Every structure is written in structure tokens, then in C-alpha cells.
CSV table of C-alpha atoms in Angstrom, one decimal:
chain,number,residue,atom,x,y,z
A,11,UNK,CA,-13.7,9.3,46.7
A,12,UNK,CA,-12.6,12.9,47.0
A,13,UNK,CA,-9.3,12.4,45.1
A,14,UNK,CA,-11.1,11.0,42.1
A,15,UNK,CA,-13.5,13.9,42.0
A,16,UNK,CA,-10.6,16.4,42.3
A,17,UNK,CA,-8.8,14.6,39.4
A,18,UNK,CA,-11.8,14.8,37.1
A,19,UNK,CA,-12.3,18.5,38.0
A,20,UNK,CA,-8.7,19.4,37.2
A,21,UNK,CA,-8.7,17.2,34.1
A,22,UNK,CA,-11.8,19.1,32.9
A,23,UNK,CA,-10.1,22.4,33.5
A,24,UNK,CA,-7.0,21.3,31.7
A,25,UNK,CA,-8.9,20.0,28.8
A,26,UNK,CA,-11.1,23.1,28.3
A,27,UNK,CA,-8.3,25.6,28.7
A,28,UNK,CA,-6.1,23.7,26.3
A,29,UNK,CA,-8.9,23.9,23.8
A,30,UNK,CA,-8.9,27.6,24.5
A,31,UNK,CA,-5.2,27.7,23.8
A,32,UNK,CA,-5.5,25.9,20.5
A,33,UNK,CA,-8.7,27.5,19.1
A,34,UNK,CA,-8.8,31.1,20.3
A,35,UNK,CA,-7.7,33.4,17.5
A,36,UNK,CA,-6.0,36.1,19.6
A,37,UNK,CA,-2.6,35.7,21.2
A,38,UNK,CA,-3.1,37.0,24.8
A,39,UNK,CA,-6.4,35.1,25.6
A,40,UNK,CA,-4.9,31.9,24.1
A,41,UNK,CA,-1.8,32.3,26.3
A,42,UNK,CA,-4.2,32.8,29.3
A,43,UNK,CA,-5.7,29.4,28.3
A,44,UNK,CA,-2.2,28.0,28.4
A,45,UNK,CA,-1.8,29.3,32.0
A,46,UNK,CA,-5.0,27.8,33.0
A,47,UNK,CA,-4.1,24.4,31.6
A,48,UNK,CA,-0.6,24.5,33.1
A,49,UNK,CA,-2.0,25.3,36.6
A,50,UNK,CA,-4.5,22.4,36.3
A,51,UNK,CA,-1.7,20.1,35.2
A,52,UNK,CA,0.3,21.2,38.2
A,53,UNK,CA,-2.6,20.3,40.4
A,54,UNK,CA,-2.6,16.9,38.8
A,55,UNK,CA,1.1,16.5,39.7
A,56,UNK,CA,0.1,17.3,43.3
A,57,UNK,CA,-2.6,14.6,43.2
A,58,UNK,CA,0.1,12.2,42.1
A,59,UNK,CA,2.0,13.0,45.3
A,60,UNK,CA,4.6,15.4,43.8
A,61,UNK,CA,3.7,18.8,45.2
A,62,UNK,CA,7.2,20.1,44.4
A,63,UNK,CA,6.6,19.8,40.7
A,64,UNK,CA,3.2,21.5,41.1
A,65,UNK,CA,5.0,24.6,42.6
A,66,UNK,CA,7.7,24.6,39.9
A,67,UNK,CA,5.0,24.2,37.2
A,68,UNK,CA,3.0,27.2,38.4
A,69,UNK,CA,6.1,29.4,38.9
A,70,UNK,CA,7.6,28.5,35.6
A,71,UNK,CA,4.5,28.8,33.4
A,72,UNK,CA,2.2,31.2,35.1
A,73,UNK,CA,5.2,33.3,35.9
A,74,UNK,CA,8.1,33.1,33.5
A,75,UNK,CA,6.5,31.9,30.2
A,76,UNK,CA,3.4,34.1,30.6
A,77,UNK,CA,5.6,37.2,31.2
A,78,UNK,CA,7.7,36.3,28.2
A,79,UNK,CA,4.6,36.0,26.0
A,80,UNK,CA,3.2,39.4,27.2
A,81,UNK,CA,6.6,41.0,26.7
A,82,UNK,CA,6.8,39.6,23.1
A,83,UNK,CA,3.3,40.8,22.2
A,84,UNK,CA,3.8,44.2,23.7
A,85,UNK,CA,7.3,44.9,22.3
A,86,UNK,CA,7.0,43.4,18.9
A,87,UNK,CA,3.5,44.5,18.0
A,88,UNK,CA,2.0,41.3,16.8
A,89,UNK,CA,-0.8,41.3,14.3
A,90,UNK,CA,-3.4,39.6,16.4
A,91,UNK,CA,-5.3,37.5,14.0
A,92,UNK,CA,-3.3,35.8,11.3
A,93,UNK,CA,-4.0,33.7,8.4
A,94,UNK,CA,-5.7,30.4,8.9
A,95,UNK,CA,-4.0,27.2,8.0
A,96,UNK,CA,-4.8,25.7,4.6
A,97,UNK,CA,-7.5,23.1,4.4
A,98,UNK,CA,-5.2,20.2,3.6
A,99,UNK,CA,-2.9,21.1,6.5
A,100,UNK,CA,-5.8,21.2,8.9
A,101,UNK,CA,-7.2,17.9,7.7
A,102,UNK,CA,-3.7,16.4,8.0
A,103,UNK,CA,-3.3,17.7,11.5
A,104,UNK,CA,-6.6,16.3,12.7
A,105,UNK,CA,-6.0,12.9,11.0
A,106,UNK,CA,-2.6,12.6,12.6
A,107,UNK,CA,-3.8,13.5,16.1
A,108,UNK,CA,-6.9,11.3,16.0
A,109,UNK,CA,-4.8,8.4,14.8
A,110,UNK,CA,-2.3,9.0,17.7
A,111,UNK,CA,-5.1,9.3,20.2
A,112,UNK,CA,-6.8,6.1,19.0
A,113,UNK,CA,-3.6,4.0,19.1
A,114,UNK,CA,-2.5,5.4,22.4
A,115,UNK,CA,-5.9,4.8,24.1
A,116,UNK,CA,-5.9,1.2,22.6
A,117,UNK,CA,-2.5,0.5,24.1
A,118,UNK,CA,-3.4,2.0,27.5
A,119,UNK,CA,-6.7,0.2,27.8
A,120,UNK,CA,-5.3,-3.2,26.7
A,121,UNK,CA,-2.2,-3.1,29.0
A,122,UNK,CA,-2.1,-4.5,32.5
A,123,UNK,CA,-1.2,-1.6,34.7
A,124,UNK,CA,-0.3,-2.2,38.4
A,125,UNK,CA,-3.0,-1.3,40.9
A,126,UNK,CA,-2.9,1.9,42.9
A,127,UNK,CA,-1.1,1.3,46.2
A,128,UNK,CA,-0.8,3.5,49.2
A,129,UNK,CA,2.4,5.6,48.9
A,130,UNK,CA,5.0,5.0,51.5
A,131,UNK,CA,5.6,7.8,54.0
A,132,UNK,CA,7.5,10.8,52.6
A,133,UNK,CA,7.2,9.7,49.0
A,134,UNK,CA,7.6,12.6,46.6
A,135,UNK,CA,8.9,15.1,49.1
A,136,UNK,CA,11.5,17.6,48.2
A,137,UNK,CA,14.0,15.8,50.4
A,138,UNK,CA,13.6,12.5,48.6
A,139,UNK,CA,13.8,14.1,45.2
A,140,UNK,CA,16.9,16.0,46.1
A,141,UNK,CA,18.6,13.0,47.6
A,142,UNK,CA,17.9,10.9,44.4
A,143,UNK,CA,19.1,13.8,42.3
A,144,UNK,CA,22.5,14.1,43.9
A,145,UNK,CA,22.9,10.4,44.5
A,146,UNK,CA,22.2,8.8,41.2
A,147,UNK,CA,21.9,11.7,38.8
A,148,UNK,CA,24.8,14.0,39.7
A,149,UNK,CA,26.5,14.0,36.3
A,150,UNK,CA,23.3,14.7,34.3
A,151,UNK,CA,22.5,17.5,36.8
A,152,UNK,CA,25.9,19.1,36.1
A,153,UNK,CA,25.4,18.7,32.3
A,154,UNK,CA,22.1,20.5,32.8
A,155,UNK,CA,23.8,23.4,34.4
A,156,UNK,CA,26.1,23.7,31.4
A,157,UNK,CA,23.1,23.7,29.1
A,158,UNK,CA,21.4,26.4,31.1
A,159,UNK,CA,24.5,28.6,30.9
A,160,UNK,CA,24.8,28.0,27.2
A,161,UNK,CA,21.1,28.9,26.7
A,162,UNK,CA,21.6,32.1,28.6
A,163,UNK,CA,24.7,33.1,26.6
A,164,UNK,CA,23.0,32.1,23.3
A,165,UNK,CA,19.8,34.1,24.0
A,166,UNK,CA,21.9,37.2,24.8
A,167,UNK,CA,23.9,36.8,21.7
A,168,UNK,CA,20.9,36.1,19.5
A,169,UNK,CA,18.9,39.1,20.6
A,170,UNK,CA,21.9,41.5,20.5
A,171,UNK,CA,22.8,41.0,16.9
A,172,UNK,CA,20.0,41.1,14.3
A,173,UNK,CA,20.2,38.2,11.9
A,174,UNK,CA,21.4,39.4,8.6
B,20,UNK,CA,-8.9,3.6,40.3
B,21,UNK,CA,-5.6,2.9,38.6
B,22,UNK,CA,-3.5,5.3,36.5
B,23,UNK,CA,-5.5,4.7,33.3
B,24,UNK,CA,-7.4,8.1,33.5
B,25,UNK,CA,-4.1,9.9,34.0
B,26,UNK,CA,-2.6,8.3,30.9
B,27,UNK,CA,-5.8,9.0,28.9
B,28,UNK,CA,-5.7,12.7,30.0
B,29,UNK,CA,-2.1,12.9,28.9
B,30,UNK,CA,-3.0,11.4,25.5
B,31,UNK,CA,-5.8,13.9,25.0
B,32,UNK,CA,-3.6,16.9,26.0
B,33,UNK,CA,-0.9,15.6,23.7
B,34,UNK,CA,-3.1,15.4,20.7
B,35,UNK,CA,-4.7,18.8,21.4
B,36,UNK,CA,-1.2,20.2,21.5
B,37,UNK,CA,-0.3,18.4,18.3
B,38,UNK,CA,-3.3,20.0,16.5
B,39,UNK,CA,-2.1,23.4,17.9
B,40,UNK,CA,1.4,22.9,16.6
B,41,UNK,CA,0.2,21.9,13.2
B,42,UNK,CA,-2.6,24.4,12.6
B,43,UNK,CA,-1.7,27.6,14.4
B,44,UNK,CA,0.0,30.3,12.3
B,45,UNK,CA,1.3,32.6,15.0
B,46,UNK,CA,4.8,31.6,15.9
B,47,UNK,CA,4.4,32.2,19.7
B,48,UNK,CA,1.3,30.0,19.9
B,49,UNK,CA,3.0,27.2,18.1
B,50,UNK,CA,5.7,27.4,20.8
B,51,UNK,CA,3.1,27.4,23.6
B,52,UNK,CA,1.4,24.3,22.1
B,53,UNK,CA,4.7,22.6,22.1
B,54,UNK,CA,5.0,23.3,25.8
B,55,UNK,CA,1.6,21.7,26.3
B,56,UNK,CA,2.9,18.6,24.5
B,57,UNK,CA,5.9,18.5,26.8
B,58,UNK,CA,3.7,18.8,29.9
B,59,UNK,CA,1.4,16.0,28.9
B,60,UNK,CA,4.5,13.8,28.7
B,61,UNK,CA,5.4,14.9,32.2
B,62,UNK,CA,2.0,13.6,33.4
B,63,UNK,CA,2.8,10.1,32.1
B,64,UNK,CA,6.3,10.2,33.7
B,65,UNK,CA,4.9,11.2,37.1
B,66,UNK,CA,2.0,8.7,36.9
B,67,UNK,CA,4.4,5.8,36.4
B,68,UNK,CA,6.8,7.2,39.0
B,69,UNK,CA,4.0,7.3,41.5
B,70,UNK,CA,2.7,3.8,40.8
B,71,UNK,CA,6.1,2.1,40.7
B,72,UNK,CA,7.1,4.1,43.8
B,73,UNK,CA,10.5,5.1,42.5
B,74,UNK,CA,12.0,8.4,41.4
B,75,UNK,CA,13.3,7.9,37.9
B,76,UNK,CA,10.3,9.5,36.2
B,77,UNK,CA,10.4,12.4,38.7
B,78,UNK,CA,14.0,13.1,37.9
B,79,UNK,CA,13.2,13.0,34.2
B,80,UNK,CA,10.4,15.5,34.8
B,81,UNK,CA,12.8,17.8,36.6
B,82,UNK,CA,15.1,17.7,33.5
B,83,UNK,CA,12.3,18.3,31.1
B,84,UNK,CA,11.2,21.3,33.1
B,85,UNK,CA,14.7,22.8,33.2
B,86,UNK,CA,15.2,22.2,29.5
B,87,UNK,CA,11.8,23.8,28.7
B,88,UNK,CA,12.9,26.9,30.6
B,89,UNK,CA,16.1,27.0,28.6
B,90,UNK,CA,14.1,26.5,25.4
B,91,UNK,CA,11.8,29.4,26.4
B,92,UNK,CA,14.8,31.7,26.7
B,93,UNK,CA,16.4,30.7,23.4
B,94,UNK,CA,12.9,30.7,21.8
B,95,UNK,CA,12.2,34.2,22.8
B,96,UNK,CA,15.5,35.4,21.4
B,97,UNK,CA,14.9,33.6,18.1
B,98,UNK,CA,11.3,35.0,17.8
B,99,UNK,CA,12.6,38.5,18.5
B,100,UNK,CA,15.3,38.3,15.8
B,101,UNK,CA,12.9,36.5,13.4
B,102,UNK,CA,10.4,39.4,13.7
B,103,UNK,CA,13.1,41.9,13.4
B,104,UNK,CA,14.3,40.3,10.1
B,105,UNK,CA,10.9,39.5,8.5
B,106,UNK,CA,8.6,42.0,10.1
B,107,UNK,CA,6.0,39.4,10.7
B,108,UNK,CA,5.0,36.8,13.3
B,109,UNK,CA,3.5,34.4,10.9
B,110,UNK,CA,5.2,31.0,10.8
B,111,UNK,CA,4.8,30.9,7.0
B,112,UNK,CA,7.4,33.6,6.7
B,113,UNK,CA,10.0,31.1,7.9
B,114,UNK,CA,10.3,29.6,4.4
B,115,UNK,CA,14.0,29.8,3.9
B,116,UNK,CA,14.6,26.0,3.9
B,117,UNK,CA,11.2,25.1,2.5
B,118,UNK,CA,10.9,22.6,-0.3
């Protein structure tokens, strides 16, 4: 099964590069790990028959967010290696995430999920997504445009005035 | 194969992102780890959207992606003004409302 092999390859890439993001001490290599894991997640979206989201994912993260991180590091002069978290904080973080992972995998493995069926023709194409977006979700879509304008105005205002 | 490996991958990525959010000290890497958590949730949405053959999860993913773009813009502005005020990119410097 070639799709299964591709899934496990991309899952491995996403896993390793997200470990890179979380454990590399320097900012720029860690954000490169973020890009690798986002590209692999985008390929997993494509394996789930949503190529549109794969494109959006790569453009948004490998393009916009990565440029933003590089801009921040270059303009603000980050100290590259900061303090470590305190021991109690680290232990707490690991305990919380292991508990989450344990309960989540229990729920997933005990539940009866429907079997994998062949997708109908044209499922996940841009045309179908767009039709559904303007047919059933027109009002949330318009609210989203208001949120984007508000975010744009807010970020201009925040970076113009320095916080006193 | 059913969607169980996809869901397990999403769970793994979510908990790695959670470790990143809770243990990294650099403010920008905390932000990137939060993005990783958002994207692992997107995998779950798309997996169920694929297996139930409807578009509700896909539309939700579209909204999450647009909101994370807006969040990136506002987050950059907040980080810039935060560094301008405190002169440091450590998240421990943000202790104004701390207990």
C-alpha cells in the first residue's frame, strides 16, 4: 500500500521536526524545525484528499510565519539561548502531556471508528470547498473578514505606539 | 487502515506542542509551539471530514487557518512592543499579572 507508506514517512518527518522545534536551544533552527513539521502536516492533509489545505499550509507557514520569525530575530536582536525552565515546571509539563497522550490514545483505540471508504469523485476539491463555504457558512465567512481587518488595524496600532 | 494512525499522530504532535508551550522560555518559540498544537487539531478535523465524507471539518480548518494568520500578525506586534518595553525576549519578563 503506497498511501500507508507515504503516511508513515510524513508522520515520521513531522514527529522528528517537531521534536527539533521543541528541543533545539536556538531560535532559527527551531523555527526551521517548525517549517519541516508544517510541510509534513500539509502533505498529510493532501493524503486525506484535501490538497487545497496542503497548499495553504505551506504558503502560510513556510512563507508568512517563517518570514515573521526571521524578521523578529533580525530586528529585535534576540538573545539566542535563554534560561531553562525550572525543574518543577518541566516535570509538570511532561506529566500533563503524558497524561493527555495516554487518555487520548485510550479513547481513540477503544472507539469504533468507521472504516475507510473510497472517496466520491471530486471530494475535497477547491470547487466543493468553496461551494460549501458560500452556501452554508456565508455569515461566519463574513465575520472572519471583519476579524482579519480588526487584526490588521490592531497590529498596526500596537507596533506604532510603544506600550507605556 | 482506518483513521486511527492519523488521530494518534495528531495526539503525539499535540502533546509535543504542549511540552513546548510549557517549557520553552523564548516568547517566539512558545508562539510557534502553539501553532503546532493548532495544526494537530486540524489533522483530526480533516481526518473526520474525510471519513464521514462531508465538509464541516474542512470549513472549520479553513477558519482555524485564517484565525492563526490573524493571530500571527497580532502576535508579532505584541512581541515587538513587549521587547521594546522590557528589553528581553524571555517569557518570564511578562510577570505583570503574576501571582
